[in-house]
Coordinates of C-alpha atoms and ligand atoms in Angstrom, one line a residue:
M1 CA 0.0 0.0 0.0
M2 CA 2.9 2.4 0.6
N3 CA 3.8 1.9 -3.1
Q4 CA 0.4 3.2 -4.0
A5 CA 0.8 6.0 -1.5
N6 CA 4.2 7.0 -3.0
A7 CA 2.7 6.9 -6.5
I8 CA -0.1 9.2 -5.5
L9 CA 2.4 11.5 -3.8
N10 CA 4.5 11.8 -7.0
N11 CA 1.8 11.6 -9.7
V12 CA -1.2 13.3 -8.1
F13 CA 0.3 15.7 -5.7
G14 CA 3.5 16.2 -7.6
F15 CA 5.8 16.0 -4.6
E16 CA 9.1 14.1 -4.8
Q17 CA 9.1 12.5 -1.4
F18 CA 7.4 12.3 1.9
R19 CA 8.6 14.4 4.8
E20 CA 10.1 12.5 7.6
S21 CA 7.1 11.8 9.7
Q22 CA 4.5 11.8 7.0
E23 CA 5.7 8.4 5.7
A24 CA 5.4 6.7 9.1
I25 CA 2.1 8.3 9.8
I26 CA 0.5 7.4 6.5
S27 CA 1.9 3.8 6.7
N28 CA 0.4 3.5 10.2
V29 CA -3.0 4.7 9.0
L30 CA -2.9 2.5 5.9
H31 CA -2.4 -0.4 8.3
R32 CA -5.5 0.6 10.0
Q33 CA -3.8 1.6 13.3
N34 CA -5.3 4.5 15.1
T35 CA -2.9 7.4 15.0
L36 CA -2.2 10.6 16.8
A37 CA 0.0 12.9 14.7
I38 CA 1.6 15.9 16.2
M39 CA 3.2 18.2 13.6
P40 CA 4.1 21.8 13.6
T41 CA 2.0 24.2 11.5
G42 CA 3.2 23.9 7.9
G43 CA 4.6 20.4 8.6
G44 CA 2.2 18.8 6.1
K45 CA -0.6 17.3 8.2
S46 CA -3.2 17.4 5.4
L47 CA -1.4 14.8 3.3
C48 CA -1.5 12.4 6.2
Y49 CA -5.2 11.9 5.7
Q50 CA -5.6 13.0 2.1
I51 CA -3.4 10.2 0.8
P52 CA -4.9 7.4 2.9
G53 CA -8.3 8.8 1.9
T54 CA -7.4 8.5 -1.7
V55 CA -5.9 5.0 -1.2
F56 CA -8.8 3.5 0.8
D57 CA -11.7 2.0 -1.0
G58 CA -14.3 3.5 1.3
L59 CA -15.1 7.0 2.5
T60 CA -12.8 9.2 4.6
I61 CA -14.5 11.7 6.9
V62 CA -12.4 14.7 7.7
I63 CA -13.5 16.8 10.7
S64 CA -12.2 20.4 10.7
P65 CA -13.3 23.5 12.6
L66 CA -13.2 26.1 9.9
I67 CA -15.4 26.2 6.8
S68 CA -13.0 28.3 4.9
L69 CA -10.2 25.8 5.4
M70 CA -12.4 22.9 4.4
Q71 CA -13.4 24.7 1.2
D72 CA -9.8 25.5 0.3
Q73 CA -8.9 21.8 0.7
V74 CA -11.8 20.6 -1.3
R75 CA -11.0 23.0 -4.1
Q76 CA -7.3 21.9 -4.1
L77 CA -8.3 18.2 -4.1
N78 CA -10.8 18.7 -6.9
E79 CA -8.1 20.4 -8.9
L80 CA -6.0 17.2 -8.5
A81 CA -9.1 15.2 -9.6
I82 CA -9.6 13.7 -6.2
P83 CA -13.3 13.5 -5.5
A84 CA -13.9 15.5 -2.3
C85 CA -16.7 17.6 -1.0
V86 CA -18.0 19.4 2.0
L87 CA -21.5 19.5 3.5
N88 CA -22.6 22.6 5.4
S89 CA -25.4 25.0 5.5
S90 CA -23.7 27.6 3.4
L91 CA -24.0 25.5 0.3
S92 CA -26.8 26.2 -2.2
D93 CA -29.6 23.6 -2.3
I94 CA -28.3 22.3 -5.6
D95 CA -24.7 21.9 -4.5
Y96 CA -25.8 20.3 -1.3
Q97 CA -28.0 17.8 -3.1
N98 CA -25.2 17.1 -5.6
N99 CA -22.8 16.4 -2.8
L100 CA -25.3 14.1 -1.1
D101 CA -25.8 12.2 -4.3
G102 CA -22.0 11.9 -4.8
I103 CA -21.7 10.4 -1.3
K104 CA -24.6 8.0 -1.7
Q105 CA -23.2 6.8 -5.0
Q106 CA -19.8 6.2 -3.4
Q107 CA -18.1 8.6 -5.8
I108 CA -16.7 10.8 -3.0
K109 CA -13.4 9.8 -1.3
L110 CA -13.0 12.6 1.2
L111 CA -16.0 14.3 3.0
F112 CA -15.2 17.4 5.0
L113 CA -17.5 18.2 7.9
A114 CA -17.6 20.6 10.8
P115 CA -18.0 18.6 14.1
E116 CA -21.5 19.9 14.7
T117 CA -22.6 18.9 11.2
A118 CA -21.1 15.4 11.6
L119 CA -23.2 14.8 14.6
Q120 CA -26.5 15.8 13.1
T121 CA -29.0 12.9 13.0
N122 CA -29.5 13.2 9.3
I123 CA -25.8 13.2 8.5
L124 CA -25.2 10.3 10.9
D125 CA -28.0 8.5 9.1
L126 CA -26.5 9.2 5.7
L127 CA -23.0 8.0 6.9
S128 CA -24.4 4.8 8.4
H129 CA -25.2 3.7 4.8
C130 CA -21.6 4.4 3.7
D131 CA -18.5 2.3 3.9
V132 CA -16.5 4.6 6.2
A133 CA -12.9 3.6 6.1
C134 CA -11.2 6.4 8.0
I135 CA -12.1 9.3 10.3
A136 CA -9.6 12.2 10.4
I137 CA -9.9 14.8 13.2
D138 CA -8.0 17.9 12.2
E139 CA -7.0 20.5 14.8
A140 CA -7.7 17.8 17.4
H141 CA -6.5 20.0 20.2
C142 CA -9.9 21.7 20.0
I143 CA -11.1 18.7 22.0
S144 CA -9.1 19.7 25.1
E145 CA -9.8 22.3 27.7
W146 CA -6.1 22.4 28.2
G147 CA -5.4 23.5 24.7
H148 CA -5.6 27.1 23.5
D149 CA -8.7 26.7 21.3
F150 CA -11.2 24.5 23.1
R151 CA -14.4 23.9 21.2
P152 CA -17.2 22.0 23.0
E153 CA -18.5 20.5 19.8
Y154 CA -15.3 18.5 19.6
R155 CA -16.1 16.7 22.8
Q156 CA -19.0 14.9 21.1
L157 CA -16.8 13.4 18.4
N158 CA -16.4 10.1 20.3
R159 CA -20.0 9.5 19.3
L160 CA -19.1 9.7 15.7
I161 CA -16.2 7.4 16.1
E162 CA -18.3 4.8 18.0
C163 CA -20.7 4.6 15.1
F164 CA -17.9 3.3 12.8
P165 CA -15.9 0.8 14.8
T166 CA -14.1 -0.5 11.8
A167 CA -12.9 2.9 10.6
V168 CA -9.4 3.8 11.5
C169 CA -9.0 7.1 13.3
I170 CA -6.3 9.7 12.9
A171 CA -6.2 12.8 15.0
L172 CA -3.9 15.7 14.0
T173 CA -2.8 18.8 15.8
A174 CA 0.2 21.1 16.2
T175 CA -0.2 21.2 20.0
A176 CA 2.0 18.7 21.7
T177 CA 1.8 19.3 25.4
P178 CA 1.5 15.9 27.1
R179 CA -1.7 17.0 28.8
V180 CA -3.5 17.8 25.5
R181 CA -2.1 14.6 23.9
E182 CA -3.6 12.5 26.7
D183 CA -6.9 14.4 26.5
I184 CA -7.3 13.9 22.8
K185 CA -6.7 10.1 23.1
R186 CA -9.1 9.8 26.0
Q187 CA -11.8 11.9 24.6
L188 CA -11.7 10.1 21.2
N189 CA -11.4 6.8 22.9
I190 CA -8.3 5.9 20.9
I191 CA -6.0 5.3 23.9
D192 CA -4.3 2.5 21.9
S193 CA -3.2 4.8 19.1
S194 CA 0.4 5.2 18.1
E195 CA 1.8 8.7 18.5
F196 CA 4.0 10.4 16.0
I197 CA 5.6 13.6 17.2
S198 CA 7.6 15.6 14.7
S199 CA 10.2 18.1 15.8
F200 CA 8.9 21.6 16.3
D201 CA 12.1 23.2 15.5
R202 CA 12.1 25.5 12.5
P203 CA 15.8 26.0 12.1
N204 CA 15.5 28.6 9.4
L205 CA 13.8 31.1 11.6
F206 CA 16.0 33.7 13.3
I207 CA 14.4 34.4 16.7
S208 CA 15.2 37.6 18.5
V209 CA 13.7 39.8 21.3
V210 CA 14.5 43.4 22.0
P211 CA 13.2 45.6 24.8
K212 CA 10.3 47.7 23.5
D213 CA 11.7 51.2 23.9
N214 CA 10.4 53.1 21.0
P215 CA 8.2 50.6 19.2
Y216 CA 7.3 52.6 16.1
L217 CA 10.9 53.5 15.4
Q218 CA 12.1 49.9 16.1
C219 CA 9.4 48.6 13.8
K220 CA 10.2 51.0 11.0
N221 CA 14.0 50.1 11.2
F222 CA 13.2 46.4 11.2
V223 CA 10.9 46.7 8.2
E224 CA 13.5 48.9 6.4
Q225 CA 16.0 46.0 6.7
H226 CA 13.6 43.9 4.6
P227 CA 12.9 46.0 1.6
E228 CA 10.4 44.6 -0.9
Q229 CA 10.0 41.5 1.2
S230 CA 6.7 40.1 2.6
G231 CA 6.2 40.4 6.3
I232 CA 3.5 40.2 9.0
I233 CA 3.3 42.5 12.0
Y234 CA 1.2 41.3 14.8
C235 CA -0.5 43.7 17.2
Q236 CA -2.6 42.9 20.2
S237 CA -5.6 45.0 19.5
R238 CA -7.6 46.2 16.5
S239 CA -7.0 49.8 17.3
G240 CA -3.3 49.0 17.5
V241 CA -3.5 47.5 14.0
D242 CA -5.3 50.6 12.6
E243 CA -2.8 53.0 14.2
L244 CA 0.3 51.2 13.1
T245 CA -1.1 50.7 9.6
A246 CA -1.8 54.4 9.3
K247 CA 1.7 55.4 10.5
L248 CA 3.5 53.0 8.2
K249 CA 1.3 54.1 5.2
R250 CA 2.2 57.7 6.0
D251 CA 5.9 56.7 5.9
G252 CA 5.4 55.3 2.5
F253 CA 5.3 51.5 3.2
S254 CA 3.1 49.1 1.2
V255 CA 0.8 48.0 4.0
L256 CA -2.7 46.8 4.7
P257 CA -4.5 46.0 8.0
Y258 CA -6.3 42.8 9.0
H259 CA -8.5 42.2 12.0
A260 CA -11.9 40.9 12.8
G261 CA -13.5 44.4 12.8
L262 CA -13.1 44.6 9.1
S263 CA -15.8 43.3 6.8
S264 CA -15.2 39.8 5.5
I265 CA -15.0 41.2 2.0
K266 CA -12.2 43.5 3.0
R267 CA -10.4 40.8 4.9
S268 CA -10.4 38.3 2.1
D269 CA -9.4 41.1 -0.3
Y270 CA -6.5 42.2 1.8
Q271 CA -5.4 38.7 2.4
E272 CA -5.5 37.9 -1.3
R273 CA -3.5 41.0 -2.1
F274 CA -0.8 40.0 0.4
I275 CA -0.6 36.5 -1.0
R276 CA -0.4 37.9 -4.6
D277 CA 2.4 40.3 -3.5
D278 CA 0.4 43.4 -4.4
V279 CA 1.2 44.6 -0.9
S280 CA 4.3 43.8 1.2
I281 CA 3.2 44.1 4.8
I282 CA 0.1 43.0 6.7
V283 CA -0.4 44.5 10.1
A284 CA -2.8 42.2 11.9
T285 CA -4.3 40.8 15.0
I286 CA -4.0 37.1 15.7
A287 CA -7.1 36.8 13.5
F288 CA -4.8 36.7 10.6
G289 CA -2.9 33.7 9.4
M290 CA -5.0 30.6 10.0
G291 CA -4.8 28.5 6.9
I292 CA -2.6 31.0 5.0
N293 CA 0.0 29.3 3.1
K294 CA 2.3 31.9 1.7
P295 CA 5.7 30.3 1.4
D296 CA 7.9 33.4 1.1
V297 CA 6.9 35.5 4.2
R298 CA 10.4 36.7 5.2
Y299 CA 9.7 38.2 8.6
V300 CA 7.2 38.3 11.4
L301 CA 7.3 41.2 13.9
H302 CA 5.5 41.0 17.2
Y303 CA 4.8 44.6 18.1
D304 CA 3.1 43.4 21.3
L305 CA 3.8 40.5 23.6
P306 CA 1.8 37.3 22.7
K307 CA -0.1 35.7 25.6
N308 CA 1.4 32.3 25.2
I309 CA 4.1 30.3 23.4
E310 CA 1.5 28.4 21.5
G311 CA 0.3 31.6 19.7
Y312 CA 3.8 33.0 19.3
Y313 CA 5.0 29.8 17.7
Q314 CA 2.1 29.6 15.4
Q315 CA 2.6 33.2 14.3
I316 CA 6.3 33.1 13.7
G317 CA 5.7 29.8 12.0
R318 CA 4.1 31.7 9.1
A319 CA 7.5 32.9 8.1
G320 CA 9.9 31.0 6.0
R321 CA 7.7 28.2 4.9
D322 CA 9.9 27.8 1.8
G323 CA 12.7 26.8 4.1
L324 CA 14.7 29.9 3.3
S325 CA 15.8 32.1 6.2
A326 CA 13.3 34.4 7.9
D327 CA 13.5 36.9 10.6
C328 CA 11.3 36.9 13.7
L329 CA 11.5 39.9 16.1
L330 CA 9.6 40.4 19.3
L331 CA 9.3 43.8 20.9
F332 CA 9.1 43.0 24.6
G333 CA 7.8 45.6 27.1
Y334 CA 6.7 45.2 30.7
G335 CA 3.7 47.4 30.0
D336 CA 2.4 44.6 27.7
T337 CA 2.9 42.0 30.5
G338 CA 0.9 44.2 32.8
K339 CA -1.9 44.5 30.2
I340 CA -2.1 40.7 29.8
R341 CA -2.1 40.2 33.6
F342 CA -4.9 42.6 33.9
F343 CA -6.8 40.8 31.3
I344 CA -6.2 37.5 33.0
E345 CA -7.4 39.0 36.3
Q346 CA -10.8 39.7 34.7
M347 CA -11.3 36.0 33.9
N348 CA -14.1 34.4 36.0
N349 CA -12.9 30.8 36.0
E350 CA -10.1 30.3 38.5
Q351 CA -8.8 27.3 36.6
E352 CA -8.6 29.3 33.4
K353 CA -7.0 32.1 35.2
R354 CA -4.2 29.9 36.6
L355 CA -3.6 28.3 33.3
A356 CA -3.4 31.6 31.5
N357 CA -0.8 32.7 34.1
V358 CA 1.3 29.6 33.6
H359 CA 1.1 30.2 29.8
L360 CA 2.1 33.8 30.2
N361 CA 5.1 32.8 32.4
Q362 CA 6.3 30.4 29.8
M363 CA 6.2 33.2 27.2
L364 CA 8.1 35.5 29.6
A365 CA 10.7 32.8 30.1
L366 CA 11.4 33.0 26.4
A367 CA 11.3 36.7 26.2
E368 CA 13.7 37.0 29.2
A369 CA 15.9 34.0 28.3
E370 CA 19.6 34.6 28.6
D371 CA 20.5 31.5 26.7
C372 CA 19.1 29.9 23.5
R373 CA 15.5 31.1 22.8
R374 CA 14.8 27.8 21.2
S375 CA 15.1 25.9 24.4
P376 CA 12.0 27.4 26.1
L377 CA 10.2 27.2 22.8
L378 CA 10.9 23.5 22.2
E379 CA 10.5 22.6 25.8
Y380 CA 7.0 23.9 25.6
F381 CA 6.3 21.3 23.0
G382 CA 7.8 18.6 25.1
E383 CA 11.2 18.5 23.3
K384 CA 14.6 18.9 24.8
S385 CA 16.6 21.1 22.5
V386 CA 19.6 19.1 21.6
K387 CA 22.0 21.8 20.8
E388 CA 23.3 24.2 23.4
N389 CA 23.8 26.8 20.7
C390 CA 21.3 26.9 17.9
A391 CA 23.3 29.5 16.0
N392 CA 20.1 31.1 14.9
C393 CA 18.8 33.2 17.7
D394 CA 19.9 36.5 19.2
N395 CA 21.3 34.9 22.3
C396 CA 23.3 32.3 20.5
T397 CA 24.7 34.5 17.8
G398 CA 25.0 37.8 19.7
E399 CA 28.0 39.1 21.6
S400 CA 27.5 37.6 25.0
K401 CA 25.5 40.1 27.1
E402 CA 26.7 41.3 30.5
K403 CA 25.8 38.6 33.0
S404 CA 25.4 38.9 36.7
D405 CA 25.8 36.3 39.5
L406 CA 22.4 35.5 40.9
T407 CA 23.5 32.6 43.1
V408 CA 22.5 34.2 46.4
P409 CA 19.1 35.4 45.4
A410 CA 18.5 32.0 43.7
Q411 CA 19.4 30.2 47.0
K412 CA 17.1 32.5 49.0
F413 CA 14.2 31.8 46.6
L414 CA 14.7 28.1 46.5
S415 CA 15.1 27.9 50.3
C416 CA 11.9 29.9 50.8
V417 CA 10.0 27.5 48.5
H418 CA 11.3 24.6 50.5
R419 CA 10.6 26.1 53.9
T420 CA 7.0 27.1 53.0
G421 CA 6.3 23.4 52.1
Q422 CA 6.7 23.5 48.3
R423 CA 3.1 24.3 47.6
F424 CA 2.8 28.1 47.2
G425 CA 3.0 30.2 44.1
A426 CA 5.8 32.6 43.2
S427 CA 3.8 35.6 44.4
H428 CA 3.5 34.3 47.9
I429 CA 7.1 33.3 48.1
I430 CA 8.1 36.8 47.1
D431 CA 5.8 38.2 49.8
V432 CA 7.6 36.1 52.3
L433 CA 11.1 37.1 51.0
R434 CA 10.2 40.8 51.0
G435 CA 8.7 40.7 54.5
S436 CA 5.1 41.4 53.6
S437 CA 2.5 41.3 56.3
A438 CA -0.2 40.1 53.9
E439 CA -2.8 38.0 55.5
K440 CA -1.8 34.8 53.7
V441 CA 1.8 35.2 55.1
L442 CA 0.7 35.8 58.7
Q443 CA -2.0 33.1 58.6
N444 CA 0.6 30.5 57.6
Q445 CA 3.0 31.9 60.1
H446 CA 5.5 32.4 57.3
N447 CA 6.7 35.6 59.0
L448 CA 8.4 33.2 61.5
L449 CA 10.5 31.6 58.9
S450 CA 14.2 32.3 58.5
T451 CA 13.6 33.3 54.9
Y452 CA 11.1 36.0 55.9
N453 CA 12.2 39.5 55.0
I454 CA 15.6 38.6 53.6
G455 CA 14.9 39.6 50.0
N456 CA 14.7 43.3 49.8
E457 CA 17.5 43.7 47.3
F458 CA 14.9 43.0 44.5
N459 CA 11.5 44.4 43.9
K460 CA 8.6 42.1 43.1
K461 CA 9.1 42.3 39.3
Q462 CA 12.7 41.3 39.6
W463 CA 12.0 38.4 41.8
M464 CA 9.3 37.3 39.4
A465 CA 11.8 37.3 36.6
L466 CA 14.2 35.2 38.7
A467 CA 11.4 32.8 39.5
R468 CA 10.7 32.3 35.8
Q469 CA 14.3 31.7 35.1
L470 CA 14.5 29.1 37.8
I471 CA 11.4 27.4 36.4
H472 CA 12.7 27.6 32.9
K473 CA 16.1 26.1 33.9
G474 CA 14.3 23.2 35.6
L475 CA 15.4 24.1 39.1
L476 CA 11.8 24.6 40.1
N477 CA 8.7 22.9 38.9
Q478 CA 5.5 24.7 38.6
E479 CA 2.4 22.7 39.1
E480 CA -0.1 23.5 36.3
Q481 CA -3.3 23.4 38.3
F482 CA -2.6 25.9 41.1
G483 CA 0.8 27.3 40.1
G484 CA 2.4 25.9 43.2
L485 CA 6.2 25.7 43.1
Ligands
LIG1 P1 -0.2 21.8 8.1 O1 -1.7 21.4 8.0 O2 0.6 20.8 8.9 O3 -0.1 23.2 8.6 P2 -0.2 21.6 5.3 O4 -0.7 20.2 5.2 O5 -1.0 22.7 4.9 O6 0.5 21.8 6.7 O7 1.2 21.6 4.4 C1 2.0 22.7 4.4 C2 2.7 22.9 3.0 O8 3.6 21.9 2.8 C3 1.7 22.8 1.9 O9 2.0 23.8 0.9 C4 1.9 21.4 1.3 O10 1.6 21.3 0.0 C5 3.4 21.2 1.5 N1 3.8 19.8 1.6 C6 3.3 18.9 2.5 N2 3.9 17.7 2.3 C7 4.9 17.9 1.4 C8 5.9 17.0 0.8 N3 6.0 15.7 1.2 N4 6.7 17.6 -0.1 C9 6.6 18.9 -0.5 N5 5.7 19.7 0.0 C10 4.8 19.3 1.0
LIG2 ZN1 19.7 29.8 20.1

């Protein structure tokens, strides 16, 4: 069967060879083994179900959260003469009926459905008359509350899978944290599945962070270093996008905005113009980029701090898809940290709040890292970075920055964590070190500890930065649920 898969890769898709993990994944699926495939964005997940879907005799159901992505794929597959279609309410009656007929007459190989559509009684009824060979769950992290994009509809998908016990199941995502991985397998009831985890490293991306001093000037200088090249600038807010776009335009740059406040006609027009190279720069909120496959984006600038590594990684991952070098710069300001913290404070759910704080701290560990920036990045995805020096981030290539000896403060901090019983979060530890008379300190009698009031050499912010470094270096563990150290 792999011969057939290879032939399809060459002759239908026109690619010379499989990427490293694609081959193993496809072979596993073709052998009807349930599969969990973790691959970075741009890694080539679609082929992992498109090719088995083409090889299998029966029908392959592909679950995907976004209508636009499904339509794109269907169009691409149809251009390659692979019979694929989508069923959703946006289709005209005629198209819907045609697609239904195609499915009933077993002409369709790949059927794309949103999760809520797949679980409709009429659709389940239709599918029960089909020979379903394979069920592919794309963006499978949506199933997990621990992921960054939880969608309750995804929780129901085990019902779909139960209906087709002979179909092989493949779940795909770019989120690799162990917790999310477990959740996906449990929720889909495919605990037995083999896992394939590709490396998340994108060695061609140069990763750098600079303090955000004069952001517009820094941004302008950076863009000027990339004349005529395509780039994306991410801002936190819509108003930020509009302001920055206006400034850049005034300074003569070829630039368009993108955010959810623009009409969908404008959004797709601007996106199209960026892809066609009519315009060089897109200034955008995180709404931009999902499913965009422009190979020659040469830089991504983060004008504001991302909330978590997940998002940051996805956004920089839109650069350099062609494998040529690309430049990623983050402007890092403590003001932004404060804004995100404020936003987190407004959350109602305590659990979500804690998780958001953990995620922010991981992001800060990257932004504040003194050694290779790839190490916190890859660590987040459960990988140990092999190389001490990646030779492609500011810390690895730069002239070594002034370093200071933090042994004593580190000892104080670790000792205080130990003496308070290894169950409090950083903020409490710092209160103890700085001799606070906060109720929580007094209640626990932590004012009686030898580590009480011995840490006034640092302010709270500086201690926090140290704590993050300790976590990042693996000298402290932070428990995800309550943030205890
Ligand atoms: P993902 O869904 O993982 O983000 P895609 O499936 O969209 O990634 O693939 C990203 C890009 O890589 C696409 O342009 C795709 O055509 C290309 N691609 C995938 N597999 C191969 C391959 N084996 N050889 C060459 N290009 C590939
Ligand atoms: Zn490095």
